[in-house]
PDB file of C-alpha atoms in Angstrom:
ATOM      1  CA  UNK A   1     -96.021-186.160 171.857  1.00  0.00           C
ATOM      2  CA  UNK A   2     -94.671-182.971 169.982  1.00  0.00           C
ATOM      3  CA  UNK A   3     -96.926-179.722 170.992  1.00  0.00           C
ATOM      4  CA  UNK A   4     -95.528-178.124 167.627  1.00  0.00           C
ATOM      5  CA  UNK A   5     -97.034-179.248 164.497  1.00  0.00           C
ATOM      6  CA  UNK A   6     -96.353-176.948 161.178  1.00  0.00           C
ATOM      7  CA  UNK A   7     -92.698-176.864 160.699  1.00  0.00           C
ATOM      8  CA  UNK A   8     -90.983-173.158 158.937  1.00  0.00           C
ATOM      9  CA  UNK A   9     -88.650-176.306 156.579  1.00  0.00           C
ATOM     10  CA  UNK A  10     -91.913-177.220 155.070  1.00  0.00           C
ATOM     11  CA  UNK A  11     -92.959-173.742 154.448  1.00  0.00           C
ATOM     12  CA  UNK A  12     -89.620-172.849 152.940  1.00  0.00           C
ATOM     13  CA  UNK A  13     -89.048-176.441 150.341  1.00  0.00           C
ATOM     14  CA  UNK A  14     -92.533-178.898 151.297  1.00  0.00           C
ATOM     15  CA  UNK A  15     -91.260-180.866 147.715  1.00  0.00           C
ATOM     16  CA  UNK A  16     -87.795-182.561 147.593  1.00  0.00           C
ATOM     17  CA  UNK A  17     -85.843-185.070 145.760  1.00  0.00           C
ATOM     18  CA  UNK A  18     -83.337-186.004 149.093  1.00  0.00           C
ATOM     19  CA  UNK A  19     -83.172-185.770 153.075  1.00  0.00           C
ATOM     20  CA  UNK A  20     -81.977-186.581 155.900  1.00  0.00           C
ATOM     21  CA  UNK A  21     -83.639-186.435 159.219  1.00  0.00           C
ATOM     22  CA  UNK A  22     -82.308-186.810 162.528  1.00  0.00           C
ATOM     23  CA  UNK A  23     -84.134-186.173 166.501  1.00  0.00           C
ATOM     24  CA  UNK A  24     -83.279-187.306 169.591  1.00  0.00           C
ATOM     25  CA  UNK A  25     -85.357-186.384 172.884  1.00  0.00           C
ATOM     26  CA  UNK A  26     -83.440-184.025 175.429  1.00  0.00           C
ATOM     27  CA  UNK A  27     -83.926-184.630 179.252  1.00  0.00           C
ATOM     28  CA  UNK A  28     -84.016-180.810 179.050  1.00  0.00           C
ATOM     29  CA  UNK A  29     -86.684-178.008 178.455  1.00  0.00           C
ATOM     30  CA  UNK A  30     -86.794-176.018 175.365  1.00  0.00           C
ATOM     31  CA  UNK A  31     -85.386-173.215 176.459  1.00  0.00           C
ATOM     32  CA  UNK A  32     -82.249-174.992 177.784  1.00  0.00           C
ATOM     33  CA  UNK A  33     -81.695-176.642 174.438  1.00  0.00           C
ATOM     34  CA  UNK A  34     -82.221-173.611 172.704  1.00  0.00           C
ATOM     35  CA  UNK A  35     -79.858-171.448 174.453  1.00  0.00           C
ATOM     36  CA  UNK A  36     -77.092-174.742 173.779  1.00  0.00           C
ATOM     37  CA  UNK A  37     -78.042-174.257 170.127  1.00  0.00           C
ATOM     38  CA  UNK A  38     -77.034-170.902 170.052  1.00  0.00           C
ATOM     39  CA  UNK A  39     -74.018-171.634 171.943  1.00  0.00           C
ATOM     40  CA  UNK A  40     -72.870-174.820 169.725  1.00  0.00           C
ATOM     41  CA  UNK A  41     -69.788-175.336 167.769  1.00  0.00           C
ATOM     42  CA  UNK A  42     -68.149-177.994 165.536  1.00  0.00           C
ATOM     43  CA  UNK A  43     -66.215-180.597 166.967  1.00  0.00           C
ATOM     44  CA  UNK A  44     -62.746-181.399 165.587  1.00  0.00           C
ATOM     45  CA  UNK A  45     -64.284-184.338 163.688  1.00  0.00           C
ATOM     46  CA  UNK A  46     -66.860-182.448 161.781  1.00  0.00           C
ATOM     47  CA  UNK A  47     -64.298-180.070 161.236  1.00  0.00           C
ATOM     48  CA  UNK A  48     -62.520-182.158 159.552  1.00  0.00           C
ATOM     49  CA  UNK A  49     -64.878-183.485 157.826  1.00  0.00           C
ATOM     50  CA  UNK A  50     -65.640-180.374 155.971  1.00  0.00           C
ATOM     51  CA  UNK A  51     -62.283-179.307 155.392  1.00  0.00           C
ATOM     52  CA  UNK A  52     -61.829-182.753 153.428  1.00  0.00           C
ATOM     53  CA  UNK A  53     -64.739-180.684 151.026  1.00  0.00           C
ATOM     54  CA  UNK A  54     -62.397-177.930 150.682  1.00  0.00           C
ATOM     55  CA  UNK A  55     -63.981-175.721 152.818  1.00  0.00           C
ATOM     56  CA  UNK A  56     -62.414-174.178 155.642  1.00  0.00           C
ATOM     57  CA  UNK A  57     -65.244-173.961 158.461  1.00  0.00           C
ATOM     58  CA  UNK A  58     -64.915-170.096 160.063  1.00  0.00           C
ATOM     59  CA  UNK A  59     -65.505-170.412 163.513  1.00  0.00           C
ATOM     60  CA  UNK A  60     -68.367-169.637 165.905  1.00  0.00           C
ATOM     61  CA  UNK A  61     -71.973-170.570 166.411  1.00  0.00           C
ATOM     62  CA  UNK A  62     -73.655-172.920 163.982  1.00  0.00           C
ATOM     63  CA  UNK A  63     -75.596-170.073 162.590  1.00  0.00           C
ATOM     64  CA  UNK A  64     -71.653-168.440 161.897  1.00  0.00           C
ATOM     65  CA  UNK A  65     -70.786-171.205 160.565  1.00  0.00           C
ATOM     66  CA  UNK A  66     -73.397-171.823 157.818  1.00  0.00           C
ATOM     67  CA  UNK A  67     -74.308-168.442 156.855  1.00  0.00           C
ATOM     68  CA  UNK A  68     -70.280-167.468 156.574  1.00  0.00           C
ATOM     69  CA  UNK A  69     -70.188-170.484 154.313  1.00  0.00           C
ATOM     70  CA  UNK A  70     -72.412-169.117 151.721  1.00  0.00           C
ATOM     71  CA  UNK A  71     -76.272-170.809 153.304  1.00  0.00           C
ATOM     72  CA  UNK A  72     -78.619-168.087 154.458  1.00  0.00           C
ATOM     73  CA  UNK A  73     -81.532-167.879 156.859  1.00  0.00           C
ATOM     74  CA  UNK A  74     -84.614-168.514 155.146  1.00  0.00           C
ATOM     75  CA  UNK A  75     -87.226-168.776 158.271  1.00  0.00           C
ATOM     76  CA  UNK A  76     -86.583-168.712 162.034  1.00  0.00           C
ATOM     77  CA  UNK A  77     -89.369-168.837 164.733  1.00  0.00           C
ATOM     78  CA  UNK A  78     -86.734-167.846 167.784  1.00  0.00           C
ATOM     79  CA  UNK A  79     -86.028-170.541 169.979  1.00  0.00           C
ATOM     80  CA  UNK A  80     -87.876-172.570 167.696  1.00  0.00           C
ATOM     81  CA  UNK A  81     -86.763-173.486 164.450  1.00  0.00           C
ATOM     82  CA  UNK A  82     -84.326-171.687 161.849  1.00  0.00           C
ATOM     83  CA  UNK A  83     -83.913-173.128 158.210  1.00  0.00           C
ATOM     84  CA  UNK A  84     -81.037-172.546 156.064  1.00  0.00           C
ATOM     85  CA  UNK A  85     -80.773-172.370 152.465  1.00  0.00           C
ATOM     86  CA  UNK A  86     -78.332-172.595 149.487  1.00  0.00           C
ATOM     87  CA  UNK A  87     -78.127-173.003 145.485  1.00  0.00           C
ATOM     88  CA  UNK A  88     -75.694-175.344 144.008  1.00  0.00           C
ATOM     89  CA  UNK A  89     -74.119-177.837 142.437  1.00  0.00           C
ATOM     90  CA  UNK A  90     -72.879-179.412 145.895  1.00  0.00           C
ATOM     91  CA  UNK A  91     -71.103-182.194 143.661  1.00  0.00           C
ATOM     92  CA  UNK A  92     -68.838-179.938 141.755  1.00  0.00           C
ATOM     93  CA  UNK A  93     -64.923-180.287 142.603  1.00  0.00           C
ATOM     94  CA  UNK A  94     -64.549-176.942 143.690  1.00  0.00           C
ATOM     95  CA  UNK A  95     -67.883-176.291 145.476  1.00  0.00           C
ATOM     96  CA  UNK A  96     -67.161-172.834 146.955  1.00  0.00           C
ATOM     97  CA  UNK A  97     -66.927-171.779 143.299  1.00  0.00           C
ATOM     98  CA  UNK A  98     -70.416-173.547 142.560  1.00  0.00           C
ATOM     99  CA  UNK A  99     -72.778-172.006 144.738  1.00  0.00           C
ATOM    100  CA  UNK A 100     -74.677-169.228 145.463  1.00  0.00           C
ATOM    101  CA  UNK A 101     -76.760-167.615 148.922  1.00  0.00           C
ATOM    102  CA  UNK A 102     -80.234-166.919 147.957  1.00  0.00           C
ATOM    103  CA  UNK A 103     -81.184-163.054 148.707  1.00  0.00           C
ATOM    104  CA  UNK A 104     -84.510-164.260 150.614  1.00  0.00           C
ATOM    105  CA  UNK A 105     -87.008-166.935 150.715  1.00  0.00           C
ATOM    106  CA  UNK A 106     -88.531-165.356 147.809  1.00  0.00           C
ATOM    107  CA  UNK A 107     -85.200-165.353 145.434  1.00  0.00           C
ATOM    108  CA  UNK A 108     -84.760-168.818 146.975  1.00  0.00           C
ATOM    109  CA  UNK A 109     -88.154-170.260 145.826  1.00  0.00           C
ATOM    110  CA  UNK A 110     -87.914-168.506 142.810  1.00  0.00           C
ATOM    111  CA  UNK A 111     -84.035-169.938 141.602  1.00  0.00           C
ATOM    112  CA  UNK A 112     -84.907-172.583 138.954  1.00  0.00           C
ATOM    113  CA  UNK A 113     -80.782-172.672 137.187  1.00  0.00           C
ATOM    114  CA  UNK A 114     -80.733-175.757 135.294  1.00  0.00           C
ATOM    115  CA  UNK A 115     -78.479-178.387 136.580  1.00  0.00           C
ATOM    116  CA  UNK A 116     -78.363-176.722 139.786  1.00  0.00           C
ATOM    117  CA  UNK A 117     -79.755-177.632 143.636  1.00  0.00           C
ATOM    118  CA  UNK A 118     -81.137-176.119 146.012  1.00  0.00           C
ATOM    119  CA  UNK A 119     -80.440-177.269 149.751  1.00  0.00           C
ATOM    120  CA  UNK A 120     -81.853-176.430 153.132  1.00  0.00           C
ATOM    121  CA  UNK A 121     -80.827-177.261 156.758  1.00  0.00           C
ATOM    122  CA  UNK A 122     -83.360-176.820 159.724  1.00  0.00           C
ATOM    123  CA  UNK A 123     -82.624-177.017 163.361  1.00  0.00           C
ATOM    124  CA  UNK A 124     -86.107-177.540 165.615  1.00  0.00           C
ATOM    125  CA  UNK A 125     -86.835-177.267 169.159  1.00  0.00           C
ATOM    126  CA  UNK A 126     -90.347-179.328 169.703  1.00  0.00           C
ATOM    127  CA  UNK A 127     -90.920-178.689 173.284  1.00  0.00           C
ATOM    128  CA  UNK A 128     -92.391-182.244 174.631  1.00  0.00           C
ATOM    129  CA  UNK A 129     -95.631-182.595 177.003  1.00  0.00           C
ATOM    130  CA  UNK A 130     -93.219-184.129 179.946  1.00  0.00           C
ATOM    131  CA  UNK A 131     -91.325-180.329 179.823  1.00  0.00           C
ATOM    132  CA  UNK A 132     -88.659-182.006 177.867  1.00  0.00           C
ATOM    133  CA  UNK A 133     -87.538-181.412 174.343  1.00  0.00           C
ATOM    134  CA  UNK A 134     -87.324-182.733 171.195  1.00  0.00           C
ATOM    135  CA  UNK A 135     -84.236-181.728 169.352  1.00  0.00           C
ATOM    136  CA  UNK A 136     -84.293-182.474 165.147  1.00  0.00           C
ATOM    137  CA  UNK A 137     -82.291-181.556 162.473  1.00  0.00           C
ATOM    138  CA  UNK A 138     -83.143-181.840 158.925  1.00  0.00           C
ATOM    139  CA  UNK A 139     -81.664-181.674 155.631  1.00  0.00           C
ATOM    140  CA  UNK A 140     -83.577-181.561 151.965  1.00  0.00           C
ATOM    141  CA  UNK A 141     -82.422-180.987 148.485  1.00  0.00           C
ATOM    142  CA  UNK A 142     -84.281-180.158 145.441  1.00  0.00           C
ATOM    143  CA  UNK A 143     -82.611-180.729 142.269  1.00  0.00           C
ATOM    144  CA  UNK A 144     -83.731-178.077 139.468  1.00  0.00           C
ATOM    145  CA  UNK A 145     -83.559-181.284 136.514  1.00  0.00           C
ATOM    146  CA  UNK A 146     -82.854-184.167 135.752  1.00  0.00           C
ATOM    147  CA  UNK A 147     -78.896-183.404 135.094  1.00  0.00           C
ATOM    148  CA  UNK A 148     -78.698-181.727 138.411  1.00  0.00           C
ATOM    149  CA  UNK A 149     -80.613-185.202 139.882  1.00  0.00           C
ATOM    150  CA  UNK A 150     -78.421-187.423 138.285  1.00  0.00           C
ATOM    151  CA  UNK A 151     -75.321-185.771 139.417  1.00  0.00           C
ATOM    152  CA  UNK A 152     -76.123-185.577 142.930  1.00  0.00           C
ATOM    153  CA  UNK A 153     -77.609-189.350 143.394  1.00  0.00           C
ATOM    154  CA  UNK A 154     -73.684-190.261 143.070  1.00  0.00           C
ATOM    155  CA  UNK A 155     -72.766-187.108 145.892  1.00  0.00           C
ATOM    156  CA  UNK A 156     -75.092-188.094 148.077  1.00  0.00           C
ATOM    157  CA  UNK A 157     -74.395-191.802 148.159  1.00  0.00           C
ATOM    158  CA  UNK A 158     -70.604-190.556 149.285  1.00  0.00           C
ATOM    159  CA  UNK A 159     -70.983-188.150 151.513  1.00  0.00           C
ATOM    160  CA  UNK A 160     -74.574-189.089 153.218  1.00  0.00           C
ATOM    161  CA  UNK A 161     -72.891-191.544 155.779  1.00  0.00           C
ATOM    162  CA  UNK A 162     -70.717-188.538 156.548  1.00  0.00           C
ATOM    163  CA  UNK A 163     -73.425-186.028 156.913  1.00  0.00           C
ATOM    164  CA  UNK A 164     -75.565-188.059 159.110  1.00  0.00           C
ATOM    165  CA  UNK A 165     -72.659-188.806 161.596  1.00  0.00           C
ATOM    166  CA  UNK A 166     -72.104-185.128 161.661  1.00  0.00           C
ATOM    167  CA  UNK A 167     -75.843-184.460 162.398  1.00  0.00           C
ATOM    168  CA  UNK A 168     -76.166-187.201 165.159  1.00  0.00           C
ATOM    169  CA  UNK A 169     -73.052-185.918 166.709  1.00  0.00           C
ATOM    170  CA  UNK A 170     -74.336-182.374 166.702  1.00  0.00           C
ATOM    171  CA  UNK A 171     -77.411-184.064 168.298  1.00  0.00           C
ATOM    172  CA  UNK A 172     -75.994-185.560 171.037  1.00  0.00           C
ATOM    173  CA  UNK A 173     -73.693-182.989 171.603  1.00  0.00           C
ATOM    174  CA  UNK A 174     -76.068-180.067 172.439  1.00  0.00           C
ATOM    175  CA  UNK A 175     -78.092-182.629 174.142  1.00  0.00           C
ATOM    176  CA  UNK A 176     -74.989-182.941 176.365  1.00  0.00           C
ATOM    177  CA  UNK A 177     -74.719-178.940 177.294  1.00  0.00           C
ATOM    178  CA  UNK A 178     -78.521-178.635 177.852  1.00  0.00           C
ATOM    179  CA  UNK A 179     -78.713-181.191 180.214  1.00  0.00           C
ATOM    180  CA  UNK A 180     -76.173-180.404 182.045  1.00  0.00           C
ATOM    181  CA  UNK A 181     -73.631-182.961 181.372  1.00  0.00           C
ATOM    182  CA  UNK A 182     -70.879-181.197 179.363  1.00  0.00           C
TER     183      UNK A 182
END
């Protein structure tokens, strides 16, 4: 059983048109998993992955990585739980070109573009009663209208497969460092 219960990702977008959530328990304590957060970076297949989006991936920390990319932290508890957030049309051709980083949490709940979306990425540490950890990713998207809705259904049929492999992986991954095993 979880000890934490109000998550900052449901503070930050509670309605949403899609997600995606992944978890996977970590023989590990919280602190342990959060310090191999910190310390995580892409793997050559997620990599590649994005690059295949046209985006070339700077290096560094996952927190480099998505806030040199154009997302930008919306909430963090330390050690806890950090959400991400970005406006766009994810599905255009040349995506870089197509979205934009929200100021704040306030600009971010406020952006209402037609045919536009909104996405956020959150990355929780649950700490577990057994002094293990709980280790979850999510991803939600709210689309602005109905253009904006119909155009990503046929994005997110593509690339969801895609995105979920690269969240397990990034899973099991820092489950790897924090216990020890990489």
């Amino acid at each position: 059983m979880s000890i934490t219960t109000k998550t900052l990702i449901d503070e930050v977008l509670p309605e949403f048109d899609f997600g995606s959530r992944h978890g996977r328990r970590v023989a590990a304590p919280p602190e342990w998993v959060a310090e191999a957060v910190e310390m995580f970076q892409l793997g050559r297949a997620a990599t590649f992955l994005i690059k295949l989006r046209g985006i070339r991936p700077p290096s560094g920390s996952i927190r480099d990585v998505l806030t040199q990319t154009g997302f930008t932290v919306l909430a963090e508890r330390p050690r806890g739980e950090i959400v991400f957030g970005i406006n766009g049309q994810f599905w255009a051709l040349r995506e870089l070109g197509h979205i934009e980083s929200p100021r704040d949490v306030d600009a971010f709940r406020a952006f209402d573009r037609p045919g536009w979306a909104q996405g956020v990425v959150s990355v929780r540490i649950d700490p577990l009663e057994d002094g293990s950890t709980y280790l979850i990713t999510e991803t939600r998207v709210r689309c602005i209208d109905e253009a904006a809705r119909r155009r990503f259904v046929m994005y997110w049929r593509l690339i969801k497969p895609f995105s979920d492999w690269i969240r397990r992986d990034f899973l099991r991954r820092i489950a790897r460092v924090a216990e020890g095993n990489e």
